[in-house]
PDB file of C-alpha atoms in Angstrom:
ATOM      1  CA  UNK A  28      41.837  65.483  46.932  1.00 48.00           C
ATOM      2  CA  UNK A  29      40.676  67.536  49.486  1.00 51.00           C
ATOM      3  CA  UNK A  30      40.477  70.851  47.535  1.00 48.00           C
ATOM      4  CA  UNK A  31      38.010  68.625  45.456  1.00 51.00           C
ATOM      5  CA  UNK A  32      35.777  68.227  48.151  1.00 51.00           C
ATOM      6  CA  UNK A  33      35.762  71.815  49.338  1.00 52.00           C
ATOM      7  CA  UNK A  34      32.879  74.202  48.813  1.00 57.00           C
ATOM      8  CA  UNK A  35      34.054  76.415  47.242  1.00 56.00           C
ATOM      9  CA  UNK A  36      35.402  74.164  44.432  1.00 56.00           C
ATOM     10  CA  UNK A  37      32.099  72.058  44.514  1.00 56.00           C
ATOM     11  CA  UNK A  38      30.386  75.335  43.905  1.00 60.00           C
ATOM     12  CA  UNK A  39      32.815  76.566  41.050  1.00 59.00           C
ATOM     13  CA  UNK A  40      31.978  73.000  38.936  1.00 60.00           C
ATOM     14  CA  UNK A  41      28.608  73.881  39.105  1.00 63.00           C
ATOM     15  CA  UNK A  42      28.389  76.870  37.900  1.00 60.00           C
ATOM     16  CA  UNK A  43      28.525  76.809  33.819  1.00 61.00           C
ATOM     17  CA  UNK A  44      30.539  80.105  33.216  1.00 64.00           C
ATOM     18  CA  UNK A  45      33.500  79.110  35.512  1.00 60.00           C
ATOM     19  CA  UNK A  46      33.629  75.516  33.978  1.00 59.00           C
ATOM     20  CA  UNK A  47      33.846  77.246  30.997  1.00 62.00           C
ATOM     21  CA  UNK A  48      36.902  79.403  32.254  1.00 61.00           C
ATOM     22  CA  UNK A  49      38.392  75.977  33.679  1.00 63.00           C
ATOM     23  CA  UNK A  50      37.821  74.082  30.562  1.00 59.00           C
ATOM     24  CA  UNK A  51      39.910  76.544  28.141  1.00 61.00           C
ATOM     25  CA  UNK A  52      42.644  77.611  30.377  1.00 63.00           C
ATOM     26  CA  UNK A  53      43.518  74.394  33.148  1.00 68.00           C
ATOM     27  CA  UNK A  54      44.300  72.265  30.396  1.00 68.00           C
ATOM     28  CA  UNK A  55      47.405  74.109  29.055  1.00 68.00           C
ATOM     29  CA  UNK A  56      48.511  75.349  31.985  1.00 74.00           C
ATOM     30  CA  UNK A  57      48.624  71.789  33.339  1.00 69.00           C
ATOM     31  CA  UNK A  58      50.557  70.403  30.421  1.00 66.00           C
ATOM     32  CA  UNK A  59      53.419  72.977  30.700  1.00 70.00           C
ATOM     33  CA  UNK A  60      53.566  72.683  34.498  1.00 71.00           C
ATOM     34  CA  UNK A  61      53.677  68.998  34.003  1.00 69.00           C
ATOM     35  CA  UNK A  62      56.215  68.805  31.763  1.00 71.00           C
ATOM     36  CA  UNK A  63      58.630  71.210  33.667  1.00 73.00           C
ATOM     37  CA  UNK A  64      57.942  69.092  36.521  1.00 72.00           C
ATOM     38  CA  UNK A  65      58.008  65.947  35.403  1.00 66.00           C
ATOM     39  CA  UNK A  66      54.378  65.535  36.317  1.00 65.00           C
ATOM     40  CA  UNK A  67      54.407  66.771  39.806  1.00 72.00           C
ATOM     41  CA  UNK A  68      52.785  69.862  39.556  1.00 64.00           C
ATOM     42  CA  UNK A  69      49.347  71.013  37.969  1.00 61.00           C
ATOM     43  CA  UNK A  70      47.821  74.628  38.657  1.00 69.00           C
ATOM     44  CA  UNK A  71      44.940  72.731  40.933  1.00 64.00           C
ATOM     45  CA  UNK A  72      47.014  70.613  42.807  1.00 62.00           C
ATOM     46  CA  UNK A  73      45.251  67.593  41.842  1.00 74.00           C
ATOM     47  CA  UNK A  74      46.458  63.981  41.199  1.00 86.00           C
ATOM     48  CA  UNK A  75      46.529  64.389  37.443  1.00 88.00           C
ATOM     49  CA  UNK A  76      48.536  62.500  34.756  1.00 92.00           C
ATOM     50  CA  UNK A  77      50.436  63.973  31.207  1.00 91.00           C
ATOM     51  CA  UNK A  78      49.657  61.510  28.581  1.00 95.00           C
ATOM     52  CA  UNK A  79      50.610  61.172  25.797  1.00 95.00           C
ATOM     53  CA  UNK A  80      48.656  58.939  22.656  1.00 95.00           C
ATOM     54  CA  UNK A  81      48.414  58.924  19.161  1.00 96.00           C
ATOM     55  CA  UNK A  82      45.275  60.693  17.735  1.00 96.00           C
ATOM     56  CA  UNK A  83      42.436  57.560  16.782  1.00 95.00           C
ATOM     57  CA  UNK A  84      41.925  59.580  13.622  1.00 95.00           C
ATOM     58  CA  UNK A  85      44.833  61.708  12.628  1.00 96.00           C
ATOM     59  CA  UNK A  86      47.182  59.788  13.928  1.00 95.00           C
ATOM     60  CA  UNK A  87      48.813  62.472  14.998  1.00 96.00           C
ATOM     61  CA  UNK A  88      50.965  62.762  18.483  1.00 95.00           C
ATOM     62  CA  UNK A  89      48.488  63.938  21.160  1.00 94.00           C
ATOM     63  CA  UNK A  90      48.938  65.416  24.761  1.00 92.00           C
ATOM     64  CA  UNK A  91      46.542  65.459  27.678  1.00 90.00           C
ATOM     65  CA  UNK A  92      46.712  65.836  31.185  1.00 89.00           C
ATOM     66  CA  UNK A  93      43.447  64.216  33.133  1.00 89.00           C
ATOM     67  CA  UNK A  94      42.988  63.737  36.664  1.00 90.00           C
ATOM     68  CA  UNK A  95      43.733  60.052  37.737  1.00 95.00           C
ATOM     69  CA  UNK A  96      43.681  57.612  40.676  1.00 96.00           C
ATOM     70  CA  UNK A  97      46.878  56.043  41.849  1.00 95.00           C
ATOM     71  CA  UNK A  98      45.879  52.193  42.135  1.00 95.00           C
ATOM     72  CA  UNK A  99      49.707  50.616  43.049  1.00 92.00           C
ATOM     73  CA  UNK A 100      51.318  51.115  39.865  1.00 91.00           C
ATOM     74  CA  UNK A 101      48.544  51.780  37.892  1.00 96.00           C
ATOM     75  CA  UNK A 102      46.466  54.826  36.964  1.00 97.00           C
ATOM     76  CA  UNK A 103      42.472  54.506  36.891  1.00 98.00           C
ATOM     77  CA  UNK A 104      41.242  57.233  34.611  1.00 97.00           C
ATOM     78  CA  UNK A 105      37.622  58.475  33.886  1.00 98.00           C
ATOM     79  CA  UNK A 106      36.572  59.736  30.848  1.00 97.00           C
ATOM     80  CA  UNK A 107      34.424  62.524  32.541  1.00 94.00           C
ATOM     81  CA  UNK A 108      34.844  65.432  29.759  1.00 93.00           C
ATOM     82  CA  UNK A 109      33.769  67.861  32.690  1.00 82.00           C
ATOM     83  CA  UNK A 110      30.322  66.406  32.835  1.00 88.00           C
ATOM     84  CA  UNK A 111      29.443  67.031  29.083  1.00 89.00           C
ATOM     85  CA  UNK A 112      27.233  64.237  26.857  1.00 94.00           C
ATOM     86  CA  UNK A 113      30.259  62.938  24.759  1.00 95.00           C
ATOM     87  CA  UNK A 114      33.297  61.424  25.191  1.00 97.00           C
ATOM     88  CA  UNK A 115      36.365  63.129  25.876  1.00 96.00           C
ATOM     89  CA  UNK A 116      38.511  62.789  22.757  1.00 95.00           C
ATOM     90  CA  UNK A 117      41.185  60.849  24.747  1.00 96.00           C
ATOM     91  CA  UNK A 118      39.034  58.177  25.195  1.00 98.00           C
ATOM     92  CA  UNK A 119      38.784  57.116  21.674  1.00 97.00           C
ATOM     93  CA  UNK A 120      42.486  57.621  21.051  1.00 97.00           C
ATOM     94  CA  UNK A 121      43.331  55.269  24.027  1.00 97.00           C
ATOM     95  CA  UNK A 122      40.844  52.809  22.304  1.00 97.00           C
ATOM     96  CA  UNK A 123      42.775  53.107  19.062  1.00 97.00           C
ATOM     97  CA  UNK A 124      46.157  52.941  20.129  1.00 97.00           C
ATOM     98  CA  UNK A 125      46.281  51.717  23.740  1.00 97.00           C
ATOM     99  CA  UNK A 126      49.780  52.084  24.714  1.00 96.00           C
ATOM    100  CA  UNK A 127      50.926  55.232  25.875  1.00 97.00           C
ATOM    101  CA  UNK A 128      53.820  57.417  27.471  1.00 95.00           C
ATOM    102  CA  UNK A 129      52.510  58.995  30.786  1.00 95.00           C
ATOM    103  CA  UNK A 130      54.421  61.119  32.861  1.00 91.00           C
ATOM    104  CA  UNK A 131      53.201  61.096  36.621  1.00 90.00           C
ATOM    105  CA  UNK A 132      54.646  62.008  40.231  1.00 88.00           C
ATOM    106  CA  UNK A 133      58.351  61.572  38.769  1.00 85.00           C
ATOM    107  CA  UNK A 134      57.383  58.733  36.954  1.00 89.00           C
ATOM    108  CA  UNK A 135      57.756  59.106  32.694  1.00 89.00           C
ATOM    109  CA  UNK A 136      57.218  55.935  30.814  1.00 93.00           C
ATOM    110  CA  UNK A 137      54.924  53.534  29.035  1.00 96.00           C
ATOM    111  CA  UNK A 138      51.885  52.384  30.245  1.00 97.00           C
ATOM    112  CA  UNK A 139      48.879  50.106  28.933  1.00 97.00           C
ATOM    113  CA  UNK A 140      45.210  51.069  28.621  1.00 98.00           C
ATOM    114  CA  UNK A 141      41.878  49.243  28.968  1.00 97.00           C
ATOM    115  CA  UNK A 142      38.247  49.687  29.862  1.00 98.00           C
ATOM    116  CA  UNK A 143      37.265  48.431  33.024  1.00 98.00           C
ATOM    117  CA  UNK A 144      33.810  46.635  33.104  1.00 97.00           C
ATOM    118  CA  UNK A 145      31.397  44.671  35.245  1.00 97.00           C
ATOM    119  CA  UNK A 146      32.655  44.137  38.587  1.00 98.00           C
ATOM    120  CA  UNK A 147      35.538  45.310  38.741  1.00 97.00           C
ATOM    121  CA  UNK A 148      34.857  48.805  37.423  1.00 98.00           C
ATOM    122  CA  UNK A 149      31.694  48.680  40.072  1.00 97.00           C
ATOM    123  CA  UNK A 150      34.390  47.850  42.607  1.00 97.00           C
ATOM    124  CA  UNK A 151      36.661  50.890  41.463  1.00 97.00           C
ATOM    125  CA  UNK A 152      33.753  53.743  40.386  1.00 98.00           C
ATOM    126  CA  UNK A 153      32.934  53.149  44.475  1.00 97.00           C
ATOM    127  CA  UNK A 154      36.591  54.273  45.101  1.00 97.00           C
ATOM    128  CA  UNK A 155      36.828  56.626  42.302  1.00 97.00           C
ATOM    129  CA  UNK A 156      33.719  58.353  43.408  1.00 96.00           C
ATOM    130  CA  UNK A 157      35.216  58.909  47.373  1.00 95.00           C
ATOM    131  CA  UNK A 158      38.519  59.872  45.958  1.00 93.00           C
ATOM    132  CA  UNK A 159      36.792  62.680  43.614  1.00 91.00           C
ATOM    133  CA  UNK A 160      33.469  62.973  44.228  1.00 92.00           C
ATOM    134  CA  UNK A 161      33.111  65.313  41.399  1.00 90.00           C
ATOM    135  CA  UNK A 162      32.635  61.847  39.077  1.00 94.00           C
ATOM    136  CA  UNK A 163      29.051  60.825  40.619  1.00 95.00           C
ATOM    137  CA  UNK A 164      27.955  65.274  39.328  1.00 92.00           C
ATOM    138  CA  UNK A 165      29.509  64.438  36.154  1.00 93.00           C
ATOM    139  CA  UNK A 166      27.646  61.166  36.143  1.00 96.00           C
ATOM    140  CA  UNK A 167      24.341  62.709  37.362  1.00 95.00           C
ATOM    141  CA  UNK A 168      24.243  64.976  35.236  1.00 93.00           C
ATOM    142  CA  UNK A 169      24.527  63.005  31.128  1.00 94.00           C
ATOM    143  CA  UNK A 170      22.947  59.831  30.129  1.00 95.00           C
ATOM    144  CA  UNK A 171      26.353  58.102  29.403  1.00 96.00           C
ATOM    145  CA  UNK A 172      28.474  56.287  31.326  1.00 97.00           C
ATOM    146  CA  UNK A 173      31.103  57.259  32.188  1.00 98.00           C
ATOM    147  CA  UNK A 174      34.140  55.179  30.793  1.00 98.00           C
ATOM    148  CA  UNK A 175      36.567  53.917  33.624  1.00 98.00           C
ATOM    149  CA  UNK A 176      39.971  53.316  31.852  1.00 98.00           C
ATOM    150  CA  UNK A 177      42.999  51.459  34.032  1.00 98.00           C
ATOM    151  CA  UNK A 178      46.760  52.534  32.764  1.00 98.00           C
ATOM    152  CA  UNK A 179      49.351  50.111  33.996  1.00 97.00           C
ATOM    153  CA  UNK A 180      52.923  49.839  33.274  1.00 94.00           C
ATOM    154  CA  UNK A 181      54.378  48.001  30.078  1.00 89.00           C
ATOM    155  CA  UNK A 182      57.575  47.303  29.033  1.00 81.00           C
ATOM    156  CA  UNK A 183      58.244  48.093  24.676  1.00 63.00           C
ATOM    157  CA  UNK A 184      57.841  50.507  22.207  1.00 54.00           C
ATOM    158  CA  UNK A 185      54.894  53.012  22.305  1.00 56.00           C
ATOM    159  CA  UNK A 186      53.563  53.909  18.586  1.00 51.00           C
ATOM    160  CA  UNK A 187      52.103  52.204  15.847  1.00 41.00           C
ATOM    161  CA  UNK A 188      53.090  51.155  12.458  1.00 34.00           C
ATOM    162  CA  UNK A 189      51.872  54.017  10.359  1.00 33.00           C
ATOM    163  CA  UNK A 190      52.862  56.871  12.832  1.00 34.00           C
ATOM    164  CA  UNK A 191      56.580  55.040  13.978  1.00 31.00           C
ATOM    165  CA  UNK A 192      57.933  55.232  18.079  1.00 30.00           C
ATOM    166  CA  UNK A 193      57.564  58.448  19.720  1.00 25.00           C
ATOM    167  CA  UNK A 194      60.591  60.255  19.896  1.00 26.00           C
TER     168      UNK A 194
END
């Protein structure tokens, strides 16, 4: 995460117009290169995850790719939504339907999700926070918390009842 840390990154988050720029175009680069890659490469060479969930709402099939934290097996995710005051839409979907398919560093299969709270997500926003330390800006900067979610490996059927398996 070193290119996180840099200043000219650091400066680049800060400034509105760029995160704009970021905002629309990362994303969809990331999900291609992702894909192609089986979730090796992203266009800023971060540690980032391809996720896929089923829409809290629609219940629609949903993509995302988010920057993570490798933690063993697991993924610790934070529902940053590049600093903005609401939720990232993600969040709510893992919520709803908490199993997903993630692709990651070679790595494509299911995985669990859940909040982390009290001391353990204390324990984990410390290392979060070193690893990117673009999470304590975002967190500076709205009056919510910032969600930490933990993704860990699970054995079955991803999907719900109404929407079926993904295919």
């Amino acid at each position: 995460m070193e290119l996180l840390k840099s200043n000219l990154v650091k400066s680049a988050l800060e400034n509105g117009v760029m995160v704009k720029a970021l905002m629309s175009t990362v994303p969809r680069l990331d999900r291609q290169l992702m894909k192609v890659s089986r979730g090796w490469l992203n266009v800023g060479f971060q540690t980032v995850a391809l996720i896929e969930t089923i829409g809290a709402r629609s219940g629609a099939r949903r993509e995302i790719v988010t920057l993570c934290m490798p933690a063993g097996n697991a993924l610790v995710l934070v529902g940053s939504n590049w600093g903005r005051d609401t939720h990232p839409a993600w969040y709510f979907n893992l919520q709803a339907h908490p199993l997903v398919q993630v692709a990651y560093r070679g790595y494509r299969g299911p995985m669990k999700a859940r909040e982390i709270s009290g001391a353990e997500r204390k324990r984990l926003w410390e290392l979060l926070v070193e690893y990117n330390p673009q999470y304590a800006r975002y967190q500076e900067g709205t009056s919510r918390r910032l969600p930490v979610i933990m993704l860990t490996r699970h054995s079955g059927a991803i999907g719900n009842e109404s929407t079926g398996a993904y295919s």
